[in-house]
């Protein structure tokens, strides 16, 4: 007589590929967002754009929780101050600081600064939480540092109205976001990702709407822009938030932080091949190769830890 397979057996078989699938899913969403933004010209003010996207993401998550017949009391096992801290670090604070940075530096320089998130995560993790990093993770961080150095050669650090201030805002965003990953791993392990996500999105959506109203007034936003932003928020951003937080819990904040390198590498490659319609140069190819190797090393280490659970 044979016993029926345990419900945990399929999960055990899927465990080795869940981390790579989450990473690839996030990268695919970023690529889709890049393709979409290249096709659509929006006139909505930037802060209102963020507020609309966050509100649409919140709506999508709430609808999914209703369909799952889950209560929205996802934070009952997490103190409210901790929820607010995570919301500010991961959403409102991050978007606000990047908005301030873009007023003084170009987007390419901001991407360069934000790609330091894995490095910031390692430094803060070791100093504040005694986080251990294996040889693969250390090698991955070194590769990412080398890729950042190569990328820096392609960015004009003097561009922008006030580069020093813009870089400072960007670094503050990187530090805050890496701290978000560390705290989420430490605090949210006992709460389902989908159960907690509405509580993280709601305060930030409200704050961003109030800040947008204060700084940008109440402009007339075309219905086409609202529809496009809501679609991006519900169908692209919301899945990214879910997969990113799930990746933190499964593989750790260091692996999740590698998205800040993997996503721009992907969009950089797409831009070269699809818009410029030219092959990558030697330095650009080296950047992509070294950066991808760094991300792969972090993922392999995180995947090994996940399969041991």
JSON list of C-alpha atoms in Angstrom, two decimals, residues 30 47 50 53-54 85-102 110-111 113-115 117 169-180 204 208 241 244 260:
[
{"chain": "A", "resi": 30, "resn": "UNK", "atom": "CA", "xyz": [10.45, 46.17, -14.70]},
{"chain": "A", "resi": 47, "resn": "UNK", "atom": "CA", "xyz": [4.13, 63.16, -7.22]},
{"chain": "A", "resi": 50, "resn": "UNK", "atom": "CA", "xyz": [3.31, 58.08, -7.58]},
{"chain": "A", "resi": 53, "resn": "UNK", "atom": "CA", "xyz": [0.13, 54.20, -8.76]},
{"chain": "A", "resi": 54, "resn": "UNK", "atom": "CA", "xyz": [0.25, 53.47, -5.02]},
{"chain": "A", "resi": 85, "resn": "UNK", "atom": "CA", "xyz": [8.22, 52.49, 9.85]},
{"chain": "A", "resi": 86, "resn": "UNK", "atom": "CA", "xyz": [8.18, 49.87, 7.10]},
{"chain": "A", "resi": 87, "resn": "UNK", "atom": "CA", "xyz": [5.67, 51.90, 5.08]},
{"chain": "A", "resi": 88, "resn": "UNK", "atom": "CA", "xyz": [7.81, 55.03, 5.24]},
{"chain": "A", "resi": 89, "resn": "UNK", "atom": "CA", "xyz": [11.11, 53.29, 4.50]},
{"chain": "A", "resi": 90, "resn": "UNK", "atom": "CA", "xyz": [9.83, 51.08, 1.69]},
{"chain": "A", "resi": 91, "resn": "UNK", "atom": "CA", "xyz": [7.34, 53.36, -0.01]},
{"chain": "A", "resi": 92, "resn": "UNK", "atom": "CA", "xyz": [6.63, 57.02, 0.90]},
{"chain": "A", "resi": 93, "resn": "UNK", "atom": "CA", "xyz": [10.16, 57.83, 2.07]},
{"chain": "A", "resi": 94, "resn": "UNK", "atom": "CA", "xyz": [11.81, 56.07, -0.85]},
{"chain": "A", "resi": 95, "resn": "UNK", "atom": "CA", "xyz": [9.59, 57.71, -3.46]},
{"chain": "A", "resi": 96, "resn": "UNK", "atom": "CA", "xyz": [9.88, 61.12, -1.79]},
{"chain": "A", "resi": 97, "resn": "UNK", "atom": "CA", "xyz": [13.68, 61.02, -1.64]},
{"chain": "A", "resi": 98, "resn": "UNK", "atom": "CA", "xyz": [14.03, 59.85, -5.24]},
{"chain": "A", "resi": 99, "resn": "UNK", "atom": "CA", "xyz": [11.68, 62.65, -6.30]},
{"chain": "A", "resi": 100, "resn": "UNK", "atom": "CA", "xyz": [13.89, 65.19, -4.53]},
{"chain": "A", "resi": 101, "resn": "UNK", "atom": "CA", "xyz": [17.00, 63.62, -6.07]},
{"chain": "A", "resi": 102, "resn": "UNK", "atom": "CA", "xyz": [15.60, 63.85, -9.60]},
{"chain": "A", "resi": 110, "resn": "UNK", "atom": "CA", "xyz": [20.09, 58.27, -9.66]},
{"chain": "A", "resi": 111, "resn": "UNK", "atom": "CA", "xyz": [20.03, 54.69, -10.99]},
{"chain": "A", "resi": 113, "resn": "UNK", "atom": "CA", "xyz": [23.35, 55.68, -6.77]},
{"chain": "A", "resi": 114, "resn": "UNK", "atom": "CA", "xyz": [20.43, 53.31, -6.08]},
{"chain": "A", "resi": 115, "resn": "UNK", "atom": "CA", "xyz": [22.38, 50.35, -7.43]},
{"chain": "A", "resi": 117, "resn": "UNK", "atom": "CA", "xyz": [21.45, 49.10, -2.26]},
{"chain": "A", "resi": 169, "resn": "UNK", "atom": "CA", "xyz": [19.07, 62.35, -1.52]},
{"chain": "A", "resi": 170, "resn": "UNK", "atom": "CA", "xyz": [19.72, 59.26, -3.65]},
{"chain": "A", "resi": 171, "resn": "UNK", "atom": "CA", "xyz": [22.05, 57.76, -1.04]},
{"chain": "A", "resi": 172, "resn": "UNK", "atom": "CA", "xyz": [19.49, 58.46, 1.68]},
{"chain": "A", "resi": 173, "resn": "UNK", "atom": "CA", "xyz": [16.89, 56.59, -0.41]},
{"chain": "A", "resi": 174, "resn": "UNK", "atom": "CA", "xyz": [19.31, 53.67, -0.89]},
{"chain": "A", "resi": 175, "resn": "UNK", "atom": "CA", "xyz": [20.12, 53.52, 2.84]},
{"chain": "A", "resi": 176, "resn": "UNK", "atom": "CA", "xyz": [16.43, 53.70, 3.78]},
{"chain": "A", "resi": 177, "resn": "UNK", "atom": "CA", "xyz": [15.40, 51.03, 1.29]},
{"chain": "A", "resi": 178, "resn": "UNK", "atom": "CA", "xyz": [18.15, 48.64, 2.35]},
{"chain": "A", "resi": 179, "resn": "UNK", "atom": "CA", "xyz": [17.11, 49.21, 5.97]},
{"chain": "A", "resi": 180, "resn": "UNK", "atom": "CA", "xyz": [13.53, 48.39, 4.94]},
{"chain": "A", "resi": 204, "resn": "UNK", "atom": "CA", "xyz": [2.14, 55.79, 1.90]},
{"chain": "A", "resi": 208, "resn": "UNK", "atom": "CA", "xyz": [1.96, 60.87, -1.16]},
{"chain": "A", "resi": 241, "resn": "UNK", "atom": "CA", "xyz": [5.78, 44.71, -4.22]},
{"chain": "A", "resi": 244, "resn": "UNK", "atom": "CA", "xyz": [9.99, 41.71, -3.56]},
{"chain": "A", "resi": 260, "resn": "UNK", "atom": "CA", "xyz": [18.49, 47.40, -7.88]}
]
